[in-house]
Short mmCIF file of C-alpha atoms in Angstrom, two decimals:
data_model
loop_
_atom_site.label_atom_id
_atom_site.label_comp_id
_atom_site.label_asym_id
_atom_site.label_seq_id
_atom_site.Cartn_x
_atom_site.Cartn_y
_atom_site.Cartn_z
CA MET A 1 -22.18 59.81 130.93
CA LYS A 2 -23.03 58.60 134.33
CA LYS A 3 -24.12 62.47 135.33
CA ILE A 4 -26.47 62.51 132.42
CA LEU A 5 -27.92 59.21 133.33
CA ALA A 6 -28.66 60.39 136.87
CA VAL A 7 -30.31 63.95 135.61
CA ILE A 8 -32.38 61.84 133.44
CA CYS A 9 -33.65 59.28 136.20
CA PHE A 10 -34.27 62.20 138.53
CA SER A 11 -36.34 64.08 135.76
CA PHE A 12 -38.28 60.70 135.63
CA LEU A 13 -39.15 60.75 139.18
CA SER A 14 -40.10 64.31 139.12
CA LEU A 15 -42.46 63.68 136.20
CA ASN A 16 -44.13 60.93 138.29
CA PHE A 17 -44.43 63.43 141.10
CA ALA A 18 -46.20 65.86 138.57
CA ASN A 19 -48.69 63.20 137.87
CA ALA A 20 -49.76 62.78 141.41
CA GLU A 21 -47.37 59.73 142.07
CA ILE A 22 -45.70 59.74 145.53
CA LEU A 23 -42.14 60.64 145.75
CA SER A 24 -39.58 60.42 148.20
CA VAL A 25 -36.01 62.53 148.26
CA GLY A 26 -33.36 62.55 150.65
CA ILE A 27 -29.67 62.40 151.57
CA SER A 28 -27.61 59.49 152.69
CA GLY A 29 -24.36 58.80 154.59
CA ASN A 30 -22.59 55.48 153.72
CA ILE A 31 -19.78 53.53 155.24
CA GLY A 32 -18.33 50.22 154.08
CA LEU A 33 -15.36 47.99 153.56
CA LEU A 34 -14.20 46.60 150.37
CA GLU A 35 -12.07 43.60 149.71
CA ALA A 36 -10.16 42.99 146.49
CA ASP A 37 -7.08 41.16 145.01
CA GLY A 38 -4.44 42.67 142.74
CA LYS A 39 -2.10 41.67 140.22
CA GLU A 40 0.55 43.78 138.82
CA THR A 41 2.29 42.46 135.70
CA ILE A 42 5.45 44.25 134.35
CA THR A 43 6.68 43.34 130.93
CA GLY A 44 10.10 44.79 129.37
CA THR A 45 13.81 44.52 128.59
CA SER A 46 15.77 43.89 131.83
CA GLN A 47 19.24 43.82 130.31
CA ARG A 48 21.08 44.61 127.19
CA ASP A 49 24.79 42.84 127.23
CA ILE A 50 27.76 43.82 125.41
CA THR A 51 29.85 40.77 123.51
CA TYR A 52 32.95 41.06 121.63
CA GLY A 53 33.04 40.03 118.01
CA ASN A 54 35.94 40.27 115.31
CA ASN A 55 38.97 42.38 115.95
CA ASN A 56 37.95 42.81 119.41
CA THR A 57 34.94 44.87 118.49
CA ARG A 58 32.26 45.72 120.95
CA LEU A 59 28.69 44.56 119.90
CA ARG A 60 25.55 45.35 122.01
CA ALA A 61 23.14 42.57 122.21
CA ASP A 62 19.64 42.54 122.02
CA GLY A 63 17.89 43.04 125.40
CA VAL A 64 16.67 40.22 127.62
CA SER A 65 12.74 40.39 127.75
CA SER A 66 10.96 39.43 131.04
CA THR A 67 7.96 39.47 132.77
CA SER A 68 7.49 39.72 136.65
CA THR A 69 4.24 39.59 138.56
CA THR A 70 3.13 40.79 142.09
CA LYS A 71 0.21 39.79 143.82
CA GLY A 72 -1.49 41.32 146.91
CA ALA A 73 -5.03 41.63 148.69
CA GLU A 74 -6.60 44.82 150.02
CA ASP A 75 -9.08 45.86 152.31
CA VAL A 76 -10.37 49.55 151.70
CA PHE A 77 -12.50 51.59 153.96
CA ILE A 78 -15.00 53.66 152.12
CA GLY A 79 -17.37 56.63 153.20
CA TYR A 80 -19.18 58.94 151.30
CA VAL A 81 -22.56 61.11 150.94
CA SER A 82 -25.36 60.71 148.25
CA LEU A 83 -28.57 61.95 147.17
CA PHE A 84 -31.42 59.91 146.42
CA GLY A 85 -35.03 60.18 144.88
CA GLU A 86 -37.70 57.52 144.59
CA ALA A 87 -40.98 56.87 142.98
CA HIS A 88 -43.58 55.11 144.78
CA LEU A 89 -45.50 52.78 142.24
CA PHE A 90 -49.26 52.37 142.37
CA ASP A 91 -49.46 52.09 146.37
CA SER A 92 -48.15 48.62 146.01
CA GLY A 93 -44.94 49.07 148.14
CA LEU A 94 -42.74 48.91 145.03
CA ARG A 95 -40.39 51.64 144.68
CA VAL A 96 -38.02 52.65 141.79
CA GLY A 97 -35.05 54.74 142.56
CA VAL A 98 -31.68 56.44 141.96
CA SER A 99 -28.86 57.93 144.01
CA TYR A 100 -25.92 59.95 143.20
CA VAL A 101 -22.82 61.04 144.54
CA PRO A 102 -22.16 64.47 143.58
CA TYR A 103 -18.35 64.52 144.14
CA ALA A 104 -15.17 62.62 143.15
CA LEU A 105 -14.03 59.82 145.75
CA GLU A 106 -10.26 60.36 145.99
CA SER A 107 -7.92 57.63 147.06
CA GLU A 108 -4.56 58.07 148.76
CA THR A 109 -1.77 58.54 146.63
CA THR A 110 0.50 55.50 146.43
CA ASP A 111 4.29 56.06 145.71
CA ASN A 112 7.14 53.43 145.06
CA THR A 113 10.54 53.72 143.30
CA ARG A 114 12.10 50.77 141.54
CA ASN A 115 15.02 49.96 139.19
CA ASP A 116 14.13 49.92 135.45
CA ASN A 117 15.76 49.65 132.03
CA CYS A 118 18.69 47.49 133.48
CA SER A 119 21.82 46.93 131.33
CA ARG A 120 25.38 45.77 131.71
CA ASP A 121 28.28 48.65 132.09
CA TYR A 122 31.77 47.49 130.82
CA SER A 123 33.34 50.53 131.68
CA ASP A 124 35.77 48.63 133.98
CA GLY A 125 36.85 46.57 131.02
CA LYS A 126 36.10 43.10 132.74
CA THR A 127 32.91 41.49 133.25
CA GLY A 128 30.77 44.38 133.46
CA ASN A 129 28.29 45.74 136.31
CA ASN A 130 24.59 45.94 135.94
CA THR A 131 23.24 49.52 136.14
CA CYS A 132 19.73 50.27 136.57
CA THR A 133 17.87 53.55 136.58
CA PRO A 134 15.72 54.17 139.57
CA THR A 135 12.09 55.43 138.58
CA LYS A 136 9.47 56.89 140.99
CA GLN A 137 6.07 56.06 140.28
CA GLN A 138 3.33 58.06 141.83
CA VAL A 139 -0.45 56.76 141.29
CA GLN A 140 -3.80 58.18 142.46
CA ILE A 141 -7.36 57.34 141.61
CA ASP A 142 -10.60 59.18 141.49
CA VAL A 143 -14.11 57.60 141.26
CA GLU A 144 -16.40 60.02 139.70
CA ASP A 145 -20.06 60.12 138.85
CA LEU A 146 -21.09 57.08 140.92
CA VAL A 147 -24.63 56.27 140.48
CA THR A 148 -26.98 53.63 141.89
CA MET A 149 -30.15 52.41 140.28
CA TYR A 150 -32.52 50.19 142.15
CA VAL A 151 -35.91 48.63 142.93
CA ALA A 152 -37.07 48.28 146.46
CA TYR A 153 -40.17 46.70 148.15
CA HIS A 154 -41.46 48.06 151.18
CA HIS A 155 -43.58 46.30 153.78
CA ASP A 156 -45.43 48.04 156.62
CA VAL A 157 -45.09 46.48 160.20
CA ASP A 158 -47.71 47.28 162.45
CA ALA A 159 -46.92 44.85 165.40
CA PHE A 160 -43.05 45.96 165.95
CA PRO A 161 -42.34 46.43 169.53
CA LEU A 162 -42.30 50.21 171.07
CA GLY A 163 -42.86 51.23 167.45
CA LEU A 164 -39.36 51.82 166.63
CA ILE A 165 -39.97 50.91 163.02
CA ASP A 166 -42.82 51.35 160.48
CA SER A 167 -41.50 49.32 157.54
CA VAL A 168 -38.97 47.16 156.36
CA PHE A 169 -37.75 46.70 152.94
CA VAL A 170 -35.57 44.75 150.53
CA LYS A 171 -33.75 46.13 147.42
CA GLY A 172 -31.40 45.45 144.37
CA GLY A 173 -29.82 47.29 141.68
CA ILE A 174 -26.64 48.19 139.98
CA ILE A 175 -23.85 50.72 140.57
CA GLU A 176 -21.75 52.35 138.00
CA ALA A 177 -18.93 54.85 138.15
CA ASP A 178 -16.18 56.23 136.17
CA VAL A 179 -12.70 55.30 137.63
CA ILE A 180 -10.07 58.19 136.87
CA THR A 181 -6.38 57.56 136.98
CA LYS A 182 -4.10 60.29 137.86
CA GLU A 183 -0.54 59.09 137.87
CA LYS A 184 2.97 60.66 137.66
CA LEU A 185 5.24 58.06 136.12
CA ALA A 186 9.14 58.69 135.20
CA SER A 187 8.58 56.99 131.84
CA GLY A 188 5.89 59.86 130.81
CA ALA A 189 3.46 56.98 130.36
CA GLU A 190 -0.18 56.83 131.55
CA TYR A 191 -2.54 54.38 132.91
CA GLY A 192 -6.11 54.35 130.85
CA ASN A 193 -9.43 55.12 132.58
CA ALA A 194 -11.93 52.42 133.28
CA THR A 195 -15.55 51.91 134.18
CA LEU A 196 -16.65 50.41 137.63
CA SER A 197 -19.89 48.23 137.45
CA GLY A 198 -21.48 46.22 139.85
CA GLN A 199 -24.56 44.66 141.38
CA PHE A 200 -25.88 44.67 144.95
CA VAL A 201 -28.94 43.34 147.32
CA GLY A 202 -29.65 44.96 150.73
CA LEU A 203 -32.15 44.71 153.65
CA GLY A 204 -33.41 47.81 155.70
CA VAL A 205 -35.88 49.36 158.18
CA GLU A 206 -37.75 52.79 158.07
CA LYS A 207 -39.16 54.86 160.71
CA ASN A 208 -41.94 57.52 159.75
CA MET A 209 -41.86 60.97 161.43
CA ASP A 210 -44.13 64.10 161.10
CA ASN A 211 -44.59 66.13 158.22
CA GLY A 212 -43.66 63.40 155.94
CA LEU A 213 -39.94 62.90 157.05
CA PHE A 214 -38.50 59.47 157.58
CA VAL A 215 -35.32 57.98 158.73
CA ARG A 216 -33.92 54.84 157.31
CA PHE A 217 -30.99 52.42 157.90
CA GLU A 218 -29.83 49.47 155.73
CA GLY A 219 -27.21 47.36 154.87
CA ASN A 220 -26.02 46.18 151.26
CA VAL A 221 -23.55 43.69 150.01
CA THR A 222 -22.00 44.37 146.43
CA ALA A 223 -20.20 42.33 143.90
CA TYR A 224 -18.22 44.55 141.30
CA GLN A 225 -16.99 43.58 137.96
CA ASP A 226 -13.06 42.99 137.31
CA ILE A 227 -10.92 46.23 136.35
CA GLN A 228 -7.84 46.08 134.25
CA LEU A 229 -5.52 49.20 134.17
CA LYS A 230 -2.82 49.07 131.19
CA ASN A 231 0.20 51.58 131.36
CA GLN A 232 2.19 51.81 127.78
CA LYS A 233 5.47 53.42 127.34
CA SER A 234 4.77 56.78 125.84
CA GLU A 235 8.10 57.25 123.71
CA SER A 236 7.51 55.49 120.21
CA ASN A 237 11.30 54.74 120.12
CA ALA A 238 12.01 53.49 123.50
CA THR A 239 12.16 49.84 123.24
CA ASP A 240 13.53 49.17 126.86
CA GLY A 241 10.34 50.86 128.52
CA ASN A 242 8.38 48.62 130.93
CA LYS A 243 4.70 47.99 130.14
CA ASN A 244 2.33 47.40 133.36
CA THR A 245 -0.79 45.83 133.34
CA ILE A 246 -3.03 46.22 137.01
CA ASP A 247 -5.71 43.53 137.29
CA ILE A 248 -8.10 44.25 140.20
CA THR A 249 -10.27 41.00 140.57
CA GLY A 250 -12.59 39.80 143.32
CA LEU A 251 -13.81 43.30 144.56
CA ASP A 252 -16.68 43.04 146.87
CA GLY A 253 -18.09 44.21 150.25
CA ALA A 254 -20.58 45.52 152.37
CA THR A 255 -21.88 48.90 153.16
CA ALA A 256 -24.10 50.43 155.97
CA THR A 257 -26.30 53.54 154.85
CA LEU A 258 -28.20 56.00 157.25
CA SER A 259 -30.61 57.99 155.30
CA ILE A 260 -33.01 60.99 156.39
CA GLY A 261 -35.56 62.07 153.59
CA LYS A 262 -39.12 63.34 153.01
CA SER A 263 -42.14 62.07 151.13
CA PHE A 264 -44.35 64.05 149.04
#
């Protein structure tokens, strides 16, 4: 969906160019740091005890339902390349633009092993021992079809020392992308995918060169909406399977962007 949206926006910009509107296109290198708070909630059956009834008959009791929560904060470094196009509106300094990342941004793979589906083993004939099944969890996330749509205002600067810059600009817009989860869980369960959405504002400077070429530097701050990923037990008859929910909140950060482009 994001890829279709980017194609439509670029087509709109090309249409403006065909009607003698000024168009800028280029490529950008982006680096930044994001901060996020994470919470993992695990709900499941922690234990199924054995009791003794009449005639010394062993009875298996219902499992004990439990919920555990783990919280943490993470700083994430990001770096990627994007393509952009802008339409200059009515020679007013206003521009409408879109940028697109033409490849997937892949996270590192996270591995952890924990004890699941705990029960009490009475094979010793006495009080019994707690036994658990070690399960290995492996999760990796891709961010695909990252699209940014924005409005910018450029103001020419004539008296800047040494002529290092020709204009300054402010911009603001929205960001959308698809979050694709790729996991290998011992239970066979899967996390669902999600949509990443955010808003940003930024400031920048631009230096014009010969033949319509320009170099641009900008800084942006972005705030993203919260994301929730749910993992449900895949086997319909498995009553002891854990159910995981991951909540990512407070996701925001800053990016620096260096761009080179050409105006027509």
